[in-house]
Amino acid sequence: MLGIGAYRPTRLVSNAEVCETLDSTDEWIFERSGIRNRRYISGDESARSMAVAAGERAIINSGIPREKIGAVLLSTLSWKTKIPQGAPSVAFDLGINGVAAVDLAPGCSGFGYGLGIASDMVRSGSSEYVLLICVETLSVVLDPTDRNTAFIFGDGAGAVIVGPSEENGISPTVWGSDGENAEAIGQSYDIIEYMDRAQEHQALDPDTDPVNRMVVTMQGPRVFRWAAITLPKALATTLADSGVSVDDIEVFVPHQANARINELMKKNLGFGDHVAMANDIENTGNTSAASIPLAMEEMLATGKAKGGQTALLLGFGSGLTYAGQVVTLPPNPTITSL
């Protein structure tokens, strides 16, 4: 990873604000998740504008001429259209129209999946440099009264430039999926059902028969049980396949889904206090695919981590999917989101 960039929406939403519509308290939310605040888009901000801003910063921080970028990978679950996909529009906005551009949708594992694909593209010679952007606007697909999801998710974007180097800085990706538990994280309607409901709504009185929004859903206990079984194996395999030991890890950047789960993973791995661990969730929330690059950028920008250190990454979420790597952290950014 040769450069990193990020964008955080300007609107900061506290637990107290969330609890204006959610039957909960600031204390309950923080105790169970480690979240105090999250960011929501506002004004002219959008998934597209955030993706472009994060990508632009990654390009500048890398020092790589944009004309050498051969591909754009955009990982997102919350782009407002399926047709067209977002990556070509983002590439155009960044001044690199014409490059290979494609969307990925593995949810909270999006950065790990994208990093694995990007590094393999560079190694194979398909592209000399790849721009990976992860962006989410989950605030627009939340039910503000749902105690399973309303306080967890936020918006943001993170990006990295992946390119060749004399020493390997990205290990083989350890990834997998569990379709048997796919419905543990989903949406309230499939697209066809939602379209049918909307069409029916046109002939009815909207005051007496409103169409419910399509929102994200999550079975928290089911996801937790899956994570408790799957993630320890994934972490162990990631370390083994990378050829490094626990003692070699200097920074731990897990997906920012739950601070309590992350503390437990760090303890179970045997990491000492000298291993810095990302805790971006406290003031950013869970930003799905954007979670890991945002957390890395925050650590590098604040000095909690330094470029060149060895880090263990692990993303997990909808699908259900997971993806992990051991990486060399990119250089500290000169242009940051903080």
GROMACS .gro file of C-alpha atoms in nm:
model
  338
    1MET     CA    1   0.000   0.000   0.000
    2LEU     CA    2   0.170   0.315  -0.124
    3GLY     CA    3  -0.074   0.578  -0.001
    4ILE     CA    4  -0.391   0.615   0.203
    5GLY     CA    5  -0.674   0.867   0.202
    6ALA     CA    6  -1.004   0.908   0.383
    7TYR     CA    7  -1.310   1.128   0.412
    8ARG     CA    8  -1.532   1.170   0.718
    9PRO     CA    9  -1.868   1.349   0.691
   10THR     CA   10  -1.890   1.681   0.871
   11ARG     CA   11  -2.202   1.589   1.072
   12LEU     CA   12  -2.116   1.425   1.407
   13VAL     CA   13  -2.411   1.233   1.557
   14SER     CA   14  -2.393   1.154   1.928
   15ASN     CA   15  -2.556   0.867   2.113
   16ALA     CA   16  -2.785   1.124   2.273
   17GLU     CA   17  -2.910   1.232   1.930
   18VAL     CA   18  -2.966   0.871   1.823
   19CYS     CA   19  -3.166   0.813   2.141
   20GLU     CA   20  -3.409   1.088   2.045
   21THR     CA   21  -3.577   0.827   1.824
   22LEU     CA   22  -3.429   0.504   1.963
   23ASP     CA   23  -3.545   0.354   2.291
   24SER     CA   24  -3.199   0.339   2.448
   25THR     CA   25  -2.943   0.542   2.640
   26ASP     CA   26  -2.592   0.673   2.582
   27GLU     CA   27  -2.461   0.445   2.858
   28TRP     CA   28  -2.628   0.132   2.715
   29ILE     CA   29  -2.492   0.196   2.366
   30PHE     CA   30  -2.135   0.266   2.478
   31GLU     CA   31  -2.124  -0.027   2.720
   32ARG     CA   32  -2.228  -0.277   2.453
   33SER     CA   33  -2.055  -0.138   2.145
   34GLY     CA   34  -1.788   0.113   2.246
   35ILE     CA   35  -1.957   0.379   2.029
   36ARG     CA   36  -2.001   0.739   2.145
   37ASN     CA   37  -2.050   0.913   1.808
   38ARG     CA   38  -2.081   0.837   1.440
   39ARG     CA   39  -2.078   1.043   1.118
   40TYR     CA   40  -2.373   1.095   0.883
   41ILE     CA   41  -2.365   1.263   0.543
   42SER     CA   42  -2.535   1.601   0.520
   43GLY     CA   43  -2.570   1.888   0.274
   44ASP     CA   44  -2.399   1.810  -0.057
   45GLU     CA   45  -2.214   1.505   0.077
   46SER     CA   46  -2.286   1.173  -0.091
   47ALA     CA   47  -2.126   0.834  -0.144
   48ARG     CA   48  -1.988   0.964  -0.472
   49SER     CA   49  -1.839   1.282  -0.327
   50MET     CA   50  -1.684   1.092  -0.034
   51ALA     CA   51  -1.538   0.823  -0.259
   52VAL     CA   52  -1.381   1.086  -0.484
   53ALA     CA   53  -1.240   1.281  -0.188
   54ALA     CA   54  -1.086   0.972  -0.029
   55GLY     CA   55  -0.948   0.853  -0.363
   56GLU     CA   56  -0.798   1.194  -0.440
   57ARG     CA   57  -0.624   1.204  -0.102
   58ALA     CA   58  -0.487   0.852  -0.148
   59ILE     CA   59  -0.344   0.949  -0.487
   60ILE     CA   60  -0.181   1.266  -0.350
   61ASN     CA   61  -0.046   1.090  -0.040
   62SER     CA   62   0.103   0.811  -0.253
   63GLY     CA   63   0.286   1.046  -0.489
   64ILE     CA   64   0.190   0.818  -0.780
   65PRO     CA   65   0.096   1.001  -1.105
   66ARG     CA   66  -0.273   0.935  -1.163
   67GLU     CA   67  -0.211   0.841  -1.527
   68LYS     CA   68  -0.030   0.529  -1.400
   69ILE     CA   69  -0.341   0.401  -1.220
   70GLY     CA   70  -0.484   0.118  -1.427
   71ALA     CA   71  -0.792   0.020  -1.227
   72VAL     CA   72  -1.042   0.145  -0.970
   73LEU     CA   73  -1.210  -0.097  -0.731
   74LEU     CA   74  -1.506   0.047  -0.539
   75SER     CA   75  -1.633  -0.154  -0.243
   76THR     CA   76  -1.977  -0.046  -0.125
   77LEU     CA   77  -2.315  -0.180  -0.018
   78SER     CA   78  -2.495   0.152  -0.014
   79TRP     CA   79  -2.438   0.307  -0.357
   80LYS     CA   80  -2.772   0.453  -0.463
   81THR     CA   81  -2.787   0.264  -0.794
   82LYS     CA   82  -2.712  -0.089  -0.907
   83ILE     CA   83  -2.725   0.032  -1.266
   84PRO     CA   84  -2.490   0.201  -1.331
   85GLN     CA   85  -2.230   0.080  -1.084
   86GLY     CA   86  -2.034   0.349  -0.908
   87ALA     CA   87  -1.670   0.283  -0.994
   88PRO     CA   88  -1.672   0.423  -1.351
   89SER     CA   89  -1.829   0.750  -1.232
   90VAL     CA   90  -1.573   0.782  -0.953
   91ALA     CA   91  -1.288   0.715  -1.199
   92PHE     CA   92  -1.426   0.987  -1.425
   93ASP     CA   93  -1.448   1.236  -1.139
   94LEU     CA   94  -1.087   1.158  -1.046
   95GLY     CA   95  -0.964   1.234  -1.396
   96ILE     CA   96  -0.879   0.875  -1.489
   97ASN     CA   97  -1.176   0.795  -1.711
   98GLY     CA   98  -1.123   0.486  -1.925
   99VAL     CA   99  -0.945   0.265  -1.672
  100ALA     CA  100  -1.090  -0.066  -1.559
  101ALA     CA  101  -1.350   0.013  -1.292
  102VAL     CA  102  -1.577  -0.224  -1.102
  103ASP     CA  103  -1.785  -0.238  -0.783
  104LEU     CA  104  -1.744  -0.499  -0.510
  105ALA     CA  105  -2.008  -0.578  -0.248
  106PRO     CA  106  -1.876  -0.805   0.029
  107GLY     CA  107  -1.995  -0.564   0.298
  108CYS     CA  108  -1.778  -0.526   0.605
  109SER     CA  109  -1.516  -0.754   0.447
  110GLY     CA  110  -1.496  -0.517   0.152
  111PHE     CA  111  -1.154  -0.372   0.221
  112GLY     CA  112  -0.996  -0.715   0.270
  113TYR     CA  113  -1.156  -0.854  -0.044
  114GLY     CA  114  -1.061  -0.547  -0.243
  115LEU     CA  115  -0.704  -0.549  -0.113
  116GLY     CA  116  -0.666  -0.915  -0.206
  117ILE     CA  117  -0.795  -0.854  -0.558
  118ALA     CA  118  -0.588  -0.537  -0.603
  119SER     CA  119  -0.264  -0.700  -0.490
  120ASP     CA  120  -0.325  -1.000  -0.717
  121MET     CA  121  -0.388  -0.762  -1.011
  122VAL     CA  122  -0.054  -0.593  -0.950
  123ARG     CA  123   0.131  -0.923  -0.912
  124SER     CA  124  -0.023  -1.064  -1.232
  125GLY     CA  125   0.058  -0.752  -1.431
  126SER     CA  126  -0.305  -0.662  -1.504
  127SER     CA  127  -0.246  -0.315  -1.358
  128GLU     CA  128   0.069  -0.144  -1.236
  129TYR     CA  129  -0.126   0.056  -0.977
  130VAL     CA  130  -0.478  -0.001  -0.843
  131LEU     CA  131  -0.692   0.246  -0.652
  132LEU     CA  132  -0.912   0.071  -0.396
  133ILE     CA  133  -1.191   0.286  -0.250
  134CYS     CA  134  -1.434   0.174   0.020
  135VAL     CA  135  -1.737   0.396   0.086
  136GLU     CA  136  -2.064   0.363   0.275
  137THR     CA  137  -2.366   0.584   0.345
  138LEU     CA  138  -2.544   0.346   0.579
  139SER     CA  139  -2.732   0.631   0.747
  140VAL     CA  140  -2.972   0.637   0.452
  141VAL     CA  141  -3.072   0.270   0.494
  142LEU     CA  142  -3.119   0.263   0.872
  143ASP     CA  143  -3.439   0.219   1.069
  144PRO     CA  144  -3.387   0.476   1.348
  145THR     CA  145  -3.608   0.273   1.583
  146ASP     CA  146  -3.431  -0.063   1.537
  147ARG     CA  147  -3.228  -0.146   1.850
  148ASN     CA  148  -3.019  -0.395   1.649
  149THR     CA  149  -2.886  -0.146   1.393
  150ALA     CA  150  -2.979   0.218   1.458
  151PHE     CA  151  -2.687   0.303   1.685
  152ILE     CA  152  -2.419   0.095   1.512
  153PHE     CA  153  -2.367   0.226   1.162
  154GLY     CA  154  -2.217   0.543   1.018
  155ASP     CA  155  -2.089   0.692   0.694
  156GLY     CA  156  -1.741   0.748   0.554
  157ALA     CA  157  -1.484   0.656   0.291
  158GLY     CA  158  -1.128   0.523   0.287
  159ALA     CA  159  -0.892   0.447   0.000
  160VAL     CA  160  -0.546   0.309  -0.073
  161ILE     CA  161  -0.315   0.292  -0.373
  162VAL     CA  162  -0.177  -0.058  -0.427
  163GLY     CA  163   0.133  -0.098  -0.640
  164PRO     CA  164   0.464  -0.281  -0.686
  165SER     CA  165   0.740  -0.275  -0.426
  166GLU     CA  166   1.076  -0.443  -0.372
  167GLU     CA  167   0.950  -0.614  -0.056
  168ASN     CA  168   0.610  -0.778  -0.030
  169GLY     CA  169   0.384  -0.562   0.185
  170ILE     CA  170   0.057  -0.755   0.150
  171SER     CA  171   0.029  -1.119   0.253
  172PRO     CA  172  -0.191  -1.374   0.079
  173THR     CA  173  -0.555  -1.304   0.166
  174VAL     CA  174  -0.731  -1.546   0.399
  175TRP     CA  175  -1.097  -1.517   0.309
  176GLY     CA  176  -1.417  -1.715   0.314
  177SER     CA  177  -1.794  -1.707   0.333
  178ASP     CA  178  -2.088  -1.877   0.502
  179GLY     CA  179  -2.403  -1.861   0.290
  180GLU     CA  180  -2.588  -2.079   0.539
  181ASN     CA  181  -2.599  -1.778   0.771
  182ALA     CA  182  -2.636  -1.517   0.496
  183GLU     CA  183  -2.967  -1.382   0.625
  184ALA     CA  184  -2.812  -1.283   0.957
  185ILE     CA  185  -2.732  -0.946   0.794
  186GLY     CA  186  -2.963  -0.835   0.517
  187GLN     CA  187  -3.235  -0.597   0.409
  188SER     CA  188  -3.602  -0.572   0.492
  189TYR     CA  189  -3.722  -0.643   0.136
  190ASP     CA  190  -3.568  -0.785  -0.176
  191ILE     CA  191  -3.567  -0.541  -0.467
  192ILE     CA  192  -3.855  -0.700  -0.658
  193GLU     CA  193  -4.079  -0.709  -0.351
  194TYR     CA  194  -3.997  -0.348  -0.273
  195MET     CA  195  -4.076  -0.241  -0.630
  196ASP     CA  196  -4.406  -0.429  -0.617
  197ARG     CA  197  -4.497  -0.260  -0.290
  198ALA     CA  198  -4.409   0.081  -0.431
  199GLN     CA  199  -4.620   0.018  -0.741
  200GLU     CA  200  -4.914  -0.088  -0.526
  201HIS     CA  201  -4.866   0.220  -0.312
  202GLN     CA  202  -4.923   0.449  -0.610
  203ALA     CA  203  -5.289   0.344  -0.622
  204LEU     CA  204  -5.343   0.381  -0.246
  205ASP     CA  205  -5.375   0.667  -0.002
  206PRO     CA  206  -5.018   0.739   0.122
  207ASP     CA  207  -5.157   0.875   0.450
  208THR     CA  208  -5.323   0.547   0.541
  209ASP     CA  209  -5.099   0.295   0.362
  210PRO     CA  210  -4.739   0.421   0.356
  211VAL     CA  211  -4.467   0.214   0.192
  212ASN     CA  212  -4.205   0.112   0.445
  213ARG     CA  213  -3.846   0.200   0.353
  214MET     CA  214  -3.602  -0.071   0.257
  215VAL     CA  215  -3.360  -0.084   0.549
  216VAL     CA  216  -3.066  -0.291   0.668
  217THR     CA  217  -3.145  -0.570   0.916
  218MET     CA  218  -2.921  -0.769   1.148
  219GLN     CA  219  -2.964  -1.064   1.383
  220GLY     CA  220  -2.703  -0.958   1.636
  221PRO     CA  221  -2.681  -1.275   1.847
  222ARG     CA  222  -2.658  -1.494   1.536
  223VAL     CA  223  -2.375  -1.284   1.395
  224PHE     CA  224  -2.195  -1.289   1.730
  225ARG     CA  225  -2.213  -1.670   1.754
  226TRP     CA  226  -2.080  -1.703   1.399
  227ALA     CA  227  -1.800  -1.458   1.470
  228ALA     CA  228  -1.700  -1.637   1.791
  229ILE     CA  229  -1.643  -1.960   1.596
  230THR     CA  230  -1.511  -1.825   1.265
  231LEU     CA  231  -1.284  -1.535   1.352
  232PRO     CA  232  -1.030  -1.714   1.577
  233LYS     CA  233  -0.968  -1.965   1.298
  234ALA     CA  234  -0.940  -1.687   1.040
  235LEU     CA  235  -0.692  -1.493   1.251
  236ALA     CA  236  -0.476  -1.800   1.315
  237THR     CA  237  -0.474  -1.891   0.947
  238THR     CA  238  -0.390  -1.535   0.845
  239LEU     CA  239  -0.084  -1.534   1.070
  240ALA     CA  240   0.023  -1.880   0.954
  241ASP     CA  241  -0.017  -1.806   0.582
  242SER     CA  242   0.169  -1.476   0.611
  243GLY     CA  243   0.469  -1.646   0.768
  244VAL     CA  244   0.478  -1.414   1.070
  245SER     CA  245   0.423  -1.482   1.438
  246VAL     CA  246   0.219  -1.298   1.698
  247ASP     CA  247   0.543  -1.136   1.817
  248ASP     CA  248   0.595  -0.978   1.472
  249ILE     CA  249   0.265  -0.786   1.479
  250GLU     CA  250   0.297  -0.421   1.581
  251VAL     CA  251  -0.055  -0.296   1.496
  252PHE     CA  252  -0.395  -0.468   1.501
  253VAL     CA  253  -0.670  -0.321   1.279
  254PRO     CA  254  -0.987  -0.528   1.308
  255HIS     CA  255  -1.316  -0.429   1.150
  256GLN     CA  256  -1.480  -0.164   1.365
  257ALA     CA  257  -1.801  -0.352   1.446
  258ASN     CA  258  -1.780  -0.373   1.822
  259ALA     CA  259  -1.505  -0.248   2.052
  260ARG     CA  260  -1.574  -0.524   2.304
  261ILE     CA  261  -1.530  -0.797   2.042
  262ASN     CA  262  -1.206  -0.634   1.927
  263GLU     CA  263  -1.067  -0.624   2.282
  264LEU     CA  264  -1.151  -0.992   2.321
  265MET     CA  265  -0.979  -1.081   1.992
  266LYS     CA  266  -0.667  -0.889   2.095
  267LYS     CA  267  -0.658  -1.071   2.429
  268ASN     CA  268  -0.713  -1.413   2.272
  269LEU     CA  269  -0.434  -1.351   2.022
  270GLY     CA  270  -0.197  -1.281   2.310
  271PHE     CA  271  -0.110  -0.929   2.195
  272GLY     CA  272   0.054  -0.724   2.466
  273ASP     CA  273  -0.006  -0.360   2.546
  274HIS     CA  274   0.271  -0.265   2.303
  275VAL     CA  275   0.050  -0.370   2.009
  276ALA     CA  276  -0.156  -0.068   1.906
  277MET     CA  277  -0.517  -0.151   1.824
  278ALA     CA  278  -0.758   0.058   1.619
  279ASN     CA  279  -1.053   0.205   1.808
  280ASP     CA  280  -1.199   0.430   1.541
  281ILE     CA  281  -1.543   0.290   1.621
  282GLU     CA  282  -1.573   0.517   1.926
  283ASN     CA  283  -1.633   0.829   1.720
  284THR     CA  284  -1.696   0.690   1.371
  285GLY     CA  285  -1.920   0.390   1.430
  286ASN     CA  286  -1.932   0.089   1.201
  287THR     CA  287  -1.879   0.204   0.843
  288SER     CA  288  -1.883  -0.144   0.690
  289ALA     CA  289  -1.640  -0.164   0.394
  290ALA     CA  290  -1.483   0.173   0.486
  291SER     CA  291  -1.415   0.064   0.844
  292ILE     CA  292  -1.058  -0.067   0.814
  293PRO     CA  293  -0.910   0.203   0.587
  294LEU     CA  294  -1.071   0.474   0.802
  295ALA     CA  295  -0.925   0.313   1.115
  296MET     CA  296  -0.580   0.280   0.956
  297GLU     CA  297  -0.586   0.641   0.844
  298GLU     CA  298  -0.685   0.761   1.190
  299MET     CA  299  -0.402   0.566   1.354
  300LEU     CA  300  -0.143   0.695   1.105
  301ALA     CA  301  -0.270   1.053   1.120
  302THR     CA  302  -0.263   1.067   1.500
  303GLY     CA  303   0.068   0.886   1.549
  304LYS     CA  304  -0.082   0.577   1.710
  305ALA     CA  305   0.081   0.382   1.427
  306LYS     CA  306   0.358   0.457   1.178
  307GLY     CA  307   0.403   0.383   0.814
  308GLY     CA  308   0.612   0.070   0.760
  309GLN     CA  309   0.489  -0.112   1.070
  310THR     CA  310   0.352  -0.465   1.042
  311ALA     CA  311  -0.023  -0.485   1.092
  312LEU     CA  312  -0.284  -0.759   1.114
  313LEU     CA  313  -0.614  -0.675   0.942
  314LEU     CA  314  -0.944  -0.862   0.967
  315GLY     CA  315  -1.282  -0.771   0.822
  316PHE     CA  316  -1.606  -0.963   0.872
  317GLY     CA  317  -1.973  -0.910   0.807
  318SER     CA  318  -2.257  -0.953   0.558
  319GLY     CA  319  -2.255  -1.252   0.333
  320LEU     CA  320  -2.151  -1.376   0.582
  321THR     CA  321  -1.790  -1.315   0.482
  322TYR     CA  322  -1.448  -1.254   0.629
  323ALA     CA  323  -1.107  -1.148   0.493
  324GLY     CA  324  -0.772  -1.100   0.663
  325GLN     CA  325  -0.418  -1.001   0.573
  326VAL     CA  326  -0.087  -0.913   0.732
  327VAL     CA  327   0.034  -0.590   0.575
  328THR     CA  328   0.300  -0.324   0.590
  329LEU     CA  329   0.122  -0.001   0.674
  330PRO     CA  330   0.131   0.273   0.408
  331PRO     CA  331   0.324   0.595   0.469
  332ASN     CA  332   0.171   0.841   0.714
  333PRO     CA  333  -0.066   1.067   0.517
  334THR     CA  334   0.016   1.433   0.465
  335ILE     CA  335  -0.347   1.511   0.382
  336THR     CA  336  -0.581   1.360   0.639
  337SER     CA  337  -0.952   1.343   0.720
  338LEU     CA  338  -0.904   1.460   1.078
   0.00000   0.00000   0.00000
